[in-house]
CSV table of C-alpha atoms and ligand atoms in Angstrom, one decimal:
chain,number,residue,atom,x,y,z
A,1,UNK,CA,17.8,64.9,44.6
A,2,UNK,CA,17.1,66.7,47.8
A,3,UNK,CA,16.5,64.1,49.9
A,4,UNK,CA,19.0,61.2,49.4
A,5,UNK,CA,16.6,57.8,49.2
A,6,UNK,CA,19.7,56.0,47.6
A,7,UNK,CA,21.8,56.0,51.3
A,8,UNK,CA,22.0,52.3,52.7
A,9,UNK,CA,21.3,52.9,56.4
A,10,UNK,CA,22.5,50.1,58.8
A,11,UNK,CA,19.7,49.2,61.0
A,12,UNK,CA,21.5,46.7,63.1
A,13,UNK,CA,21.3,47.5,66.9
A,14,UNK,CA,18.1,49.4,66.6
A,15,UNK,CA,15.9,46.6,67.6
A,16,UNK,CA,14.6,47.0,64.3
A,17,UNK,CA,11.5,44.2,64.1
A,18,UNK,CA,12.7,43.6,60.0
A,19,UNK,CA,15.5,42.9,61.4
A,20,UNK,CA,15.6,41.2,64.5
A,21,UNK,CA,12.5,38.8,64.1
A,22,UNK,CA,13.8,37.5,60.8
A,23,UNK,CA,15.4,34.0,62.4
A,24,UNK,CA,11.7,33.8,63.9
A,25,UNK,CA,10.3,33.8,61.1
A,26,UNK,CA,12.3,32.5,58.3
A,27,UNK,CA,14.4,30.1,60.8
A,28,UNK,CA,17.2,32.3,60.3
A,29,UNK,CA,18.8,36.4,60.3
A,30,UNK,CA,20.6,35.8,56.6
A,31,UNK,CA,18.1,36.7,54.2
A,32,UNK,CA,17.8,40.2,52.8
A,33,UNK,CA,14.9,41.9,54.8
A,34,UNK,CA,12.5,43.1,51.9
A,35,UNK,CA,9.0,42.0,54.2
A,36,UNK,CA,8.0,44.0,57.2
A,37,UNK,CA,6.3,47.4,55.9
A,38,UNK,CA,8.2,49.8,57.4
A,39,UNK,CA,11.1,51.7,55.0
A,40,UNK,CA,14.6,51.7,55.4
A,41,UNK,CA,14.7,55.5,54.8
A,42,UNK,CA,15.2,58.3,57.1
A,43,UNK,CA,12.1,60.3,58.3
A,44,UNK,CA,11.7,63.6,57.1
A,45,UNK,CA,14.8,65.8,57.8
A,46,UNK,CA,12.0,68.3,59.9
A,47,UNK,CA,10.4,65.2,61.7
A,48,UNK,CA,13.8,64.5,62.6
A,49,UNK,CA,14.7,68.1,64.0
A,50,UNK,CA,11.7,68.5,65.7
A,51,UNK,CA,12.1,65.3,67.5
A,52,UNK,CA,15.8,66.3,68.6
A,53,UNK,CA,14.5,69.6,70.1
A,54,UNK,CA,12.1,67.8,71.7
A,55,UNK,CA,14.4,65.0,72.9
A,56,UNK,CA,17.1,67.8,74.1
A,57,UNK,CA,14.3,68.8,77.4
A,58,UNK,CA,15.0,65.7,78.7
A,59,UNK,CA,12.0,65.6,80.7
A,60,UNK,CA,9.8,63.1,79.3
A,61,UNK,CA,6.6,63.1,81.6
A,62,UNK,CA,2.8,62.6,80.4
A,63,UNK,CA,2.0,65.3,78.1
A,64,UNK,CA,-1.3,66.2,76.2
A,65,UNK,CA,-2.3,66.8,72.0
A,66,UNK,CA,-3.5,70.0,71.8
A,67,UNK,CA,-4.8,72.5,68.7
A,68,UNK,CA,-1.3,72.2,67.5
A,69,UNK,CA,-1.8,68.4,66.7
A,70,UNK,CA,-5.5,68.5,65.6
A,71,UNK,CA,-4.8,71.5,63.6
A,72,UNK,CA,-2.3,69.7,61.6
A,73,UNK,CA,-4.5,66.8,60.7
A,74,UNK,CA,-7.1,69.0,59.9
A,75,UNK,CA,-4.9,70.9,57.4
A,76,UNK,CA,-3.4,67.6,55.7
A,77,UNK,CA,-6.5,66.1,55.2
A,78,UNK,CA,-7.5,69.3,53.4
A,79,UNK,CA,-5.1,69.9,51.6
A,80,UNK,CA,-4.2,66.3,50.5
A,81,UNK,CA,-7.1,65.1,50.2
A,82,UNK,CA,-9.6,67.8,50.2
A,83,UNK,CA,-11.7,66.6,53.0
A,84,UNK,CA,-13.0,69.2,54.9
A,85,UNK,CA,-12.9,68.1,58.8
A,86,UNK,CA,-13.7,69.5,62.1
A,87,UNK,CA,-11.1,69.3,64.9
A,88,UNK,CA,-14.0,67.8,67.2
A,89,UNK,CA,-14.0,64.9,64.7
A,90,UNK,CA,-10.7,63.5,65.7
A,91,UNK,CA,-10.1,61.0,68.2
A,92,UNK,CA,-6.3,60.0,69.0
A,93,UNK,CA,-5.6,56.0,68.7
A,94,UNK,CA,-2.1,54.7,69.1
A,95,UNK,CA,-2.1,52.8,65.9
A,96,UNK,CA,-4.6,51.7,63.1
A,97,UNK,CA,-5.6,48.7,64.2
A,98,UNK,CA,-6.1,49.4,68.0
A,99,UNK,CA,-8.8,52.0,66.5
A,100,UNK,CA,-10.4,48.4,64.9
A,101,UNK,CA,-10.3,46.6,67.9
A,102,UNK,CA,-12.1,49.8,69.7
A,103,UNK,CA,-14.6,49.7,66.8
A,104,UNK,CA,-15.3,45.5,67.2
A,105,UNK,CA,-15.5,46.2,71.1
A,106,UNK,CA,-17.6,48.6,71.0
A,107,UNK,CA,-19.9,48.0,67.9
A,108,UNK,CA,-20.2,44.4,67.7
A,109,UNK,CA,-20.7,41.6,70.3
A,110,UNK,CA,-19.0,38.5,70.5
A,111,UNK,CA,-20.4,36.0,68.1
A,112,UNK,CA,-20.7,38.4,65.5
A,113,UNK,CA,-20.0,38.6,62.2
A,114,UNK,CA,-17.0,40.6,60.7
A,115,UNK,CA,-16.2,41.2,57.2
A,116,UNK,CA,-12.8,41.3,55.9
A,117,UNK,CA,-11.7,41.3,51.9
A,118,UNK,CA,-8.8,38.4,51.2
A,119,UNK,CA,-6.1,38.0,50.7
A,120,UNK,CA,-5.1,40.8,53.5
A,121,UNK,CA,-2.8,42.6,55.9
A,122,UNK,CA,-2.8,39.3,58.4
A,123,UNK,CA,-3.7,41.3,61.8
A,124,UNK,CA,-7.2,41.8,60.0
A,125,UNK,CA,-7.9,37.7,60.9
A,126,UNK,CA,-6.5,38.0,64.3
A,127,UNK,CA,-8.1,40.8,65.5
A,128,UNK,CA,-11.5,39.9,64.6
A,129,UNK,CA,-10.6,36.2,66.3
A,130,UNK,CA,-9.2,36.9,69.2
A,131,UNK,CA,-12.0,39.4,70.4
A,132,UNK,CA,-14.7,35.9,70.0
A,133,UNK,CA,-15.9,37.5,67.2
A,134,UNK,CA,-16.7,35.6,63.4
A,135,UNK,CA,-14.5,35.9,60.7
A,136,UNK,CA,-16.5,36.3,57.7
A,137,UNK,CA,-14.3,36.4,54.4
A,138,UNK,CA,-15.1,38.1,50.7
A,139,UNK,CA,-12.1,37.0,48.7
A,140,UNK,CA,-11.2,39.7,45.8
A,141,UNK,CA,-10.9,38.5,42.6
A,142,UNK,CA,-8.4,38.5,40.3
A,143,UNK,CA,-7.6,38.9,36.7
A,144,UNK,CA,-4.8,38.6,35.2
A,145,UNK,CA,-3.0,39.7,38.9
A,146,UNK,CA,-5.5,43.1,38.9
A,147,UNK,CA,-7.9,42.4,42.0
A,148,UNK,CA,-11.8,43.7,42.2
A,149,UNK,CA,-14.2,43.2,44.7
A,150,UNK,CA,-17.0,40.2,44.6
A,151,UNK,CA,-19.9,42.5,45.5
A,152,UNK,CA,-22.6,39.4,45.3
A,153,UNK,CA,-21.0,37.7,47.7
A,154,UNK,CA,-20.5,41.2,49.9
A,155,UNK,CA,-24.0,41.7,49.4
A,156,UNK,CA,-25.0,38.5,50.6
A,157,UNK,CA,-22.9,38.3,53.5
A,158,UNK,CA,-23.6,41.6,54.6
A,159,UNK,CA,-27.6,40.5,54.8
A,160,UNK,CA,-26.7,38.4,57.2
A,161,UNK,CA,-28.6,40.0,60.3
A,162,UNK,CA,-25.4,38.6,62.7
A,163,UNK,CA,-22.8,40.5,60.1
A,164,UNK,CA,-22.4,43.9,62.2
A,165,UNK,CA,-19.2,45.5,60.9
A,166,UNK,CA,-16.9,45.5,58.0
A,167,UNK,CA,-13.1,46.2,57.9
A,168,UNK,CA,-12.4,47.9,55.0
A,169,UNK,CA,-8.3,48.1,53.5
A,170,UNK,CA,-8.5,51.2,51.7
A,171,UNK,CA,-5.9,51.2,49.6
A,172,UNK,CA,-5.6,47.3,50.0
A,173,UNK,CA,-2.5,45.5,51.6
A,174,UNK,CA,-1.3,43.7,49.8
A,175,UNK,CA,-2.7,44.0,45.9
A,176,UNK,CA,-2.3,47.6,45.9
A,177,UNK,CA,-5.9,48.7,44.8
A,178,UNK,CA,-6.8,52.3,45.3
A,179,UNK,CA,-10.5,51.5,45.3
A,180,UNK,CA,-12.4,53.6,43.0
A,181,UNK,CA,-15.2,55.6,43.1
A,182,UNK,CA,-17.6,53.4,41.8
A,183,UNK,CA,-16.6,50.2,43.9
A,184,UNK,CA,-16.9,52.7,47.0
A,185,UNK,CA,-20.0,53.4,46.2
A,186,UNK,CA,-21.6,49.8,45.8
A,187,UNK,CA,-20.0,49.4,49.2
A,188,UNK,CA,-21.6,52.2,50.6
A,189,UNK,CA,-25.0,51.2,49.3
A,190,UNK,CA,-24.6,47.7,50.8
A,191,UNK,CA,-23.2,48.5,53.6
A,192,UNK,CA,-26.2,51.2,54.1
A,193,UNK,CA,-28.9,48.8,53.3
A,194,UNK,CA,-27.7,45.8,55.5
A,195,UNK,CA,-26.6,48.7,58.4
A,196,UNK,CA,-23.3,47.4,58.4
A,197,UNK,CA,-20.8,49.8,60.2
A,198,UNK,CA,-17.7,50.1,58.1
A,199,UNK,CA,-14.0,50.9,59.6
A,200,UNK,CA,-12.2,52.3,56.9
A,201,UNK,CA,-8.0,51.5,57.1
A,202,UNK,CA,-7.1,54.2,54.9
A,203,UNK,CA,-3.1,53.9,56.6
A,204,UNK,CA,-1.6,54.0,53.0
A,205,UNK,CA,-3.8,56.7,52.0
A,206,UNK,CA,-1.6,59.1,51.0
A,207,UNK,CA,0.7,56.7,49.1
A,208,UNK,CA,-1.1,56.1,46.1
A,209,UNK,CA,1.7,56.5,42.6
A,210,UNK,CA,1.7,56.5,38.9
A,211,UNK,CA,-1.5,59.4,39.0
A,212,UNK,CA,-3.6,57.7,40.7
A,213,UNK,CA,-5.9,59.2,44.0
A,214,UNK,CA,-7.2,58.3,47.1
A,215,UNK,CA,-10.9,58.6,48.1
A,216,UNK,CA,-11.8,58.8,51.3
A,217,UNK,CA,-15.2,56.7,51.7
A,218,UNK,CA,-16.4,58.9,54.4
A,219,UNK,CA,-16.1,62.1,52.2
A,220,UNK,CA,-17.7,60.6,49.0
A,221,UNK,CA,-20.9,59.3,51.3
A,222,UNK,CA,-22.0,61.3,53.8
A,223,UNK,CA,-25.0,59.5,54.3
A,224,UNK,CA,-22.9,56.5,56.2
A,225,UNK,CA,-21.9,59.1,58.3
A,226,UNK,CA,-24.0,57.4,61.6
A,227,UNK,CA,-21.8,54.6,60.7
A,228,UNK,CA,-18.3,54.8,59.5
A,229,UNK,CA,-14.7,55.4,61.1
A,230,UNK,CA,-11.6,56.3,59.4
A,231,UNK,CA,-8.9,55.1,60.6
A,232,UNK,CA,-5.5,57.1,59.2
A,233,UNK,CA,-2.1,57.7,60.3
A,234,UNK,CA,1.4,58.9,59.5
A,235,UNK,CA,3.4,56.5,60.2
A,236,UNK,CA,3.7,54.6,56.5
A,237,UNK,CA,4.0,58.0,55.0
A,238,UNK,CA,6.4,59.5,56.5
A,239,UNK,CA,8.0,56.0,58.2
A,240,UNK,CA,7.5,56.6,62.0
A,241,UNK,CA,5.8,53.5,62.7
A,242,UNK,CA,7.6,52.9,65.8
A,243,UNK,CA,5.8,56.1,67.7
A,244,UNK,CA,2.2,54.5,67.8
A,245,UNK,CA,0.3,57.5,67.0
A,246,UNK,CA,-2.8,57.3,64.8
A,247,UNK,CA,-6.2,59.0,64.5
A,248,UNK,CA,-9.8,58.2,63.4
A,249,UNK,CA,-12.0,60.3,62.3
A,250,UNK,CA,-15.5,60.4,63.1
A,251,UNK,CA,-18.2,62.9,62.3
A,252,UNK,CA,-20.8,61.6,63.7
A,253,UNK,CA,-21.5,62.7,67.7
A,254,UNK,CA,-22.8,59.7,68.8
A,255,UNK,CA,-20.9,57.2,67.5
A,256,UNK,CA,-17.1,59.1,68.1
A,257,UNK,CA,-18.6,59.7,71.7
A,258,UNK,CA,-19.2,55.8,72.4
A,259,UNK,CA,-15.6,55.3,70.5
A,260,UNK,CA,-13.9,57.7,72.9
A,261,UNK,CA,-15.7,56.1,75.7
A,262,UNK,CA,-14.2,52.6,74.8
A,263,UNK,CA,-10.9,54.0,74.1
A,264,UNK,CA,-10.2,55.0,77.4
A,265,UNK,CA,-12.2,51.6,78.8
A,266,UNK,CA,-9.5,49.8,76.9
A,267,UNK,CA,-6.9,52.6,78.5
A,268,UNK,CA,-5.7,53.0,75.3
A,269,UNK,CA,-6.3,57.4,74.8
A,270,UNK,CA,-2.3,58.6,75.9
A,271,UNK,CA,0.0,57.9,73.1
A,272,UNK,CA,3.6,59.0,73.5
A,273,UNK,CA,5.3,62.3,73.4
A,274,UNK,CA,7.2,61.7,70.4
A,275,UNK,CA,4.5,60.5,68.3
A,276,UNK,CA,2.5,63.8,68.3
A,277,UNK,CA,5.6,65.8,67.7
A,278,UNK,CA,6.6,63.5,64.7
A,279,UNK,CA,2.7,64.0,63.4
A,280,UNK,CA,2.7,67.6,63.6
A,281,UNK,CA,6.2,68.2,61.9
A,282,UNK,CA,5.1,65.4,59.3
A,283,UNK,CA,1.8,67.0,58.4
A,284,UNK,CA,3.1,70.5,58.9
A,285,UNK,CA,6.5,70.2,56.5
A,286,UNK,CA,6.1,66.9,55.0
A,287,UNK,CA,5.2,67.6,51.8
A,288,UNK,CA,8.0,67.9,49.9
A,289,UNK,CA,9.5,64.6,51.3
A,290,UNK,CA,6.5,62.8,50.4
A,291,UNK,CA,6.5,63.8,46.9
A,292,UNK,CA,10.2,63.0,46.6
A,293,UNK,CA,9.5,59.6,48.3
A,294,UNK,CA,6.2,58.9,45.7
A,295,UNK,CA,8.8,59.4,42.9
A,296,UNK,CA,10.9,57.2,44.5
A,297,UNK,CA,8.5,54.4,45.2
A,298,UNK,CA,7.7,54.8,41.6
A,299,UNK,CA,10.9,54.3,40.6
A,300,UNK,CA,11.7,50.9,42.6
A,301,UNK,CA,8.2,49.8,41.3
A,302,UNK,CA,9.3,50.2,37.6
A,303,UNK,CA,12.9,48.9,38.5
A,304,UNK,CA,10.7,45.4,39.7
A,305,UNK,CA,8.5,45.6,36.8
A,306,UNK,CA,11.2,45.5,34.0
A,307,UNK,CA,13.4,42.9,36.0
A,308,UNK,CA,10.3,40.5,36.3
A,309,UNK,CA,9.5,41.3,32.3
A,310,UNK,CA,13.2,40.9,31.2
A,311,UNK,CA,14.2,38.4,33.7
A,312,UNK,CA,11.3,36.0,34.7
A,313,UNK,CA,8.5,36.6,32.3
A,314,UNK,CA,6.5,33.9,34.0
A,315,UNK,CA,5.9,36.1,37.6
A,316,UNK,CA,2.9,37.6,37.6
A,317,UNK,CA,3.1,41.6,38.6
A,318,UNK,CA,1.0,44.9,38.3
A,319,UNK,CA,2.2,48.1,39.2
A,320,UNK,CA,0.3,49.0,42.7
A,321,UNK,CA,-2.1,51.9,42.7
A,322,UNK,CA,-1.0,52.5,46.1
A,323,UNK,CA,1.7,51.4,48.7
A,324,UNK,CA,5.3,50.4,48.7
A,325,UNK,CA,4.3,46.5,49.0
A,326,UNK,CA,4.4,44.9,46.0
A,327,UNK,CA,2.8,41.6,45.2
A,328,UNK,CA,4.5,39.1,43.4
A,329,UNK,CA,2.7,36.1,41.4
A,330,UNK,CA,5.2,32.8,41.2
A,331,UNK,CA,2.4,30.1,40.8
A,332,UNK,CA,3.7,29.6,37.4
A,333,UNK,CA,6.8,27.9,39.2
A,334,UNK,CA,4.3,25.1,40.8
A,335,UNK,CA,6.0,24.9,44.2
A,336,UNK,CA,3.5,24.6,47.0
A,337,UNK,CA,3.7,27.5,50.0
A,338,UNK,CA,6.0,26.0,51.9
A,339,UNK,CA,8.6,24.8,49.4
A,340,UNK,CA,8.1,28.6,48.0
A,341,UNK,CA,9.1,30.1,51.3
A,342,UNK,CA,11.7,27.5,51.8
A,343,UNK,CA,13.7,28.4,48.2
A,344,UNK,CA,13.4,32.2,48.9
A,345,UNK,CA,14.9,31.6,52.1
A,346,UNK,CA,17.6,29.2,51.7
A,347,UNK,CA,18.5,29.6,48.1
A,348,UNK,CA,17.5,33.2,47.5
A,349,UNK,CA,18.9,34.7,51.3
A,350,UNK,CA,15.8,36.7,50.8
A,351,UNK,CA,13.0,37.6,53.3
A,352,UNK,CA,9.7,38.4,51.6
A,353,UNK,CA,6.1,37.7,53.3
A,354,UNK,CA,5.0,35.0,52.6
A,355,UNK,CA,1.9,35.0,50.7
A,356,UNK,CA,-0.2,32.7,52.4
A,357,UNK,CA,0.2,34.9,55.7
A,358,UNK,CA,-2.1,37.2,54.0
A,359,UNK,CA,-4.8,33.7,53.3
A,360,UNK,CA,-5.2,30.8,51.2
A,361,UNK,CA,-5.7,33.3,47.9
A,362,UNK,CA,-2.3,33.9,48.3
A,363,UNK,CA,-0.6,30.6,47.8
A,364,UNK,CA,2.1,31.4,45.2
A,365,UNK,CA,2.6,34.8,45.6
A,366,UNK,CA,4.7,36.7,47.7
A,367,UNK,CA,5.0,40.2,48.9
A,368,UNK,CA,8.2,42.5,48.2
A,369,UNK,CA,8.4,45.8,50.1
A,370,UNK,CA,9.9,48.4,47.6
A,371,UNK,CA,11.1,50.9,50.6
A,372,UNK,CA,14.7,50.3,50.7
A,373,UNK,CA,17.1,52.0,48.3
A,374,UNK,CA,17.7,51.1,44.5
A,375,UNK,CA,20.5,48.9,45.4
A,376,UNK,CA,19.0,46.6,47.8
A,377,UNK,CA,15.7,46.2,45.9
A,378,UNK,CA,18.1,45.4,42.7
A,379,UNK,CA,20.1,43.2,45.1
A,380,UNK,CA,16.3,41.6,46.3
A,381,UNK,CA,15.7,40.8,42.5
A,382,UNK,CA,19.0,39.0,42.0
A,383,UNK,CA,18.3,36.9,44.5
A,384,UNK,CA,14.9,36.2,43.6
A,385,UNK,CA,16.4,35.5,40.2
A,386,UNK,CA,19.1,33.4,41.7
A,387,UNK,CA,16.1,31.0,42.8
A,388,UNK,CA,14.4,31.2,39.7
A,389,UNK,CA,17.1,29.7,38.5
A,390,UNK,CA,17.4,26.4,40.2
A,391,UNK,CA,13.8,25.8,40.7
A,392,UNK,CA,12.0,26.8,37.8
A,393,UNK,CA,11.9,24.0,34.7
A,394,UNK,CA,9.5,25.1,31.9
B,1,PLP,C1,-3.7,47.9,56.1
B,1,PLP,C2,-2.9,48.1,57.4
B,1,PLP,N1,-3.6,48.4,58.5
B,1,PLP,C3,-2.9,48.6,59.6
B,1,PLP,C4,-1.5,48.5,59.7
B,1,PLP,C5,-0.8,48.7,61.0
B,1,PLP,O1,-1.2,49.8,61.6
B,1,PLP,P1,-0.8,50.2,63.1
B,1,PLP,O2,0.7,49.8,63.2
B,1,PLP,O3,-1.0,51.7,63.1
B,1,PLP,O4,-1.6,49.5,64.0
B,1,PLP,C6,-0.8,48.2,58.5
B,1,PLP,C7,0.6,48.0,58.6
B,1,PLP,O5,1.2,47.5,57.7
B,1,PLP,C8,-1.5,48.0,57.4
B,1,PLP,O6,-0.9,47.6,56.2
């Protein structure tokens, strides 16, 4: 293979937040780190080079994103997703959710109501909290591990005249839907008929596997266009998470003209140097990489699905639509959260996230991030089987 996904990388000494938070959060550093979702892959080879050249000026003052960065979003949206975009419609955010907590500030007032679908990326909760505004939840259901959306209950919290915006995972962390066209467009309707303003998190947009696609809400429905935001980045695709640099995309005048107002309110409208050169080499010679990685991702993913069948028939698992976070089922072994966590930590030595982080529909499960090489996922299912072992009693 071209690119070598099989090379164990140490992170150590990077300051590496998989790493180094791990005794924070499981109450110690020796577990395997299989939670936070970044990869443990190199960037693209031409990310890389174009972030040396950079780094060899050595003069690192302010600098600006010009047609050069624009340009490049504009062409990968296009031609990965075939959403036709103007340049105007792009708005610079230093990471997804800082372009949500621009959308709560400036969209809703405190007291509000904000709709989020459980279980979820855990930031979703605290962002809506901490800015005084209401956390309203519509738990997915699920069958059989395969989650769908409640749409009653979306309908009828959306009526409420306090609900104001809704925070849409699109594809969801952590059950790994790729929403489809028709749940998009019961949203759409709802969302139109209660004027809800939707911001759509479409991070892991372009890492949906095993055939399937992304939609892009805002593309499908241009009538929502007075009220939706985009929110998209590279930085799980192409695993540069660390430079901040994220966009939204917003084709309506007014509203990207009150979010851009906000955004530099908040002071949050630089970003960093590195960032923009690491989108623009992403977007621009990415795409091979990113095909490579899909297979990859693929591959891990199957690795997990016929250890779990072989090994411990009684985890629940789906293959994701989309990302590289996988979401494991263990309520069949009856331990509460806590004892769960507790075994994977100190009988396992492996660090996944816990399942209840992401709200109480995930007691019992817990997520695995599949962006590590072959041998360290294999090693991550060992010692998931290694706990299996002592705790599970049919
Ligand atoms: C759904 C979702 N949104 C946002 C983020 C974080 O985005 P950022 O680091 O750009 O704020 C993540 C990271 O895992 C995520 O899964």
């Amino acid at each position: 293979m071209k690119f070598d996904f099989d090379e164990i990388i140490d992170r150590e000494g990077t300051d590496a937040f998989k790493l180094e938070l791990r005794e924070a959060f499981f109450g110690t550093n020796d577990v395997l780190p299989l939670w936070v979702a970044d990869m443990d892959f190199k960037a693209p080879p031409k990310v890389i080079e174009a972030i040396q050249e950079r780094a060899a000026h050595d003069i690192y003052g302010y600098t600006i994103r010009e047609e050069k960065f624009t340009g490049a979003i504009v062409n990968w949206l296009k031609t990965q997703h075939e959403w036709e975009i103007q340049e105007s419609s792009i708005e610079f955010t230093p990471g997804v959710l800082p372009a949500i907590v621009v959308a709560i500030h400036e969209f809703t007032n405190p007291g509000d109501k904000v709709i989020i679908q459980t279980p979820v990326y855990p930031p979703f909760y605290s962002i809506v909290r901490d800015n005084n505004r209401e956390l309203v939840k519509n738990s997915l259901v699920e069958t059989e591990g395969y989650y769908t959306i409640d749409f009653e209950s979306l309908e009828e919290q959306a009526s409420d005249p306090k609900t104001k915006l809704f925070v849409f995972s699109n594809p969801h962390n952590p059950v790994g839907r790729a929403w489809k066209y028709e749940e998009l467009k019961r949203i759409a309707e709802i969302c139109l008929k209660h004027e809800v303003m939707i911001i759509s998190d479409e991070i892991h947009s372009d890492l949906c596997l095993f055939g399937n696609k992304h939609l892009i809400m805002a593309d499908l429905f241009p009538e929502l266009k007075s009220q939706i935001i985009t929110s998209m980045a590279p930085s799980k695709t192409f695993n540069v998470a660390g430079l901040s640099t994220a966009y939204a995309i917003i084709e309506d005048e007014k509203l990207k003209s009150r979010f851009h107002k906000q955004l530099n309110a908040l002071q949050l409208h630089m970003g960093n140097l590195f960032g923009g050169v690491a989108l623009t080499a992403s977007y621009n010679y990415g795409v091979e990489w990113l095909e490579s990685l899909k297979s990859y991702l693929e591959s891990n993913a199957l690795l997990v699905d016929s250890f779990v069948k072989e090994h411990m028939p009684e985890v629940g698992f789906v293959l994701p639509e989309a990302t590289y976070l996988l979401w494991l089922d263990f309520r069949k072994w009856d331990l509460s959260p806590a004892k769960l966590k507790k075994a994977m930590v100190e009988i396992g030595k492996v660090g996944l996230n816990d399942g209840v982080s992401f709200g109480v529909e995930g007691a019992g499960f817990q997520r695995l991030n599949i962006g590590s090489p072959k041998a360290v996922i294999q090693e991550g299912l060992e010692r998931i089987l290694k706990v299996r072992n002592e705790v599970y009693h049919p």
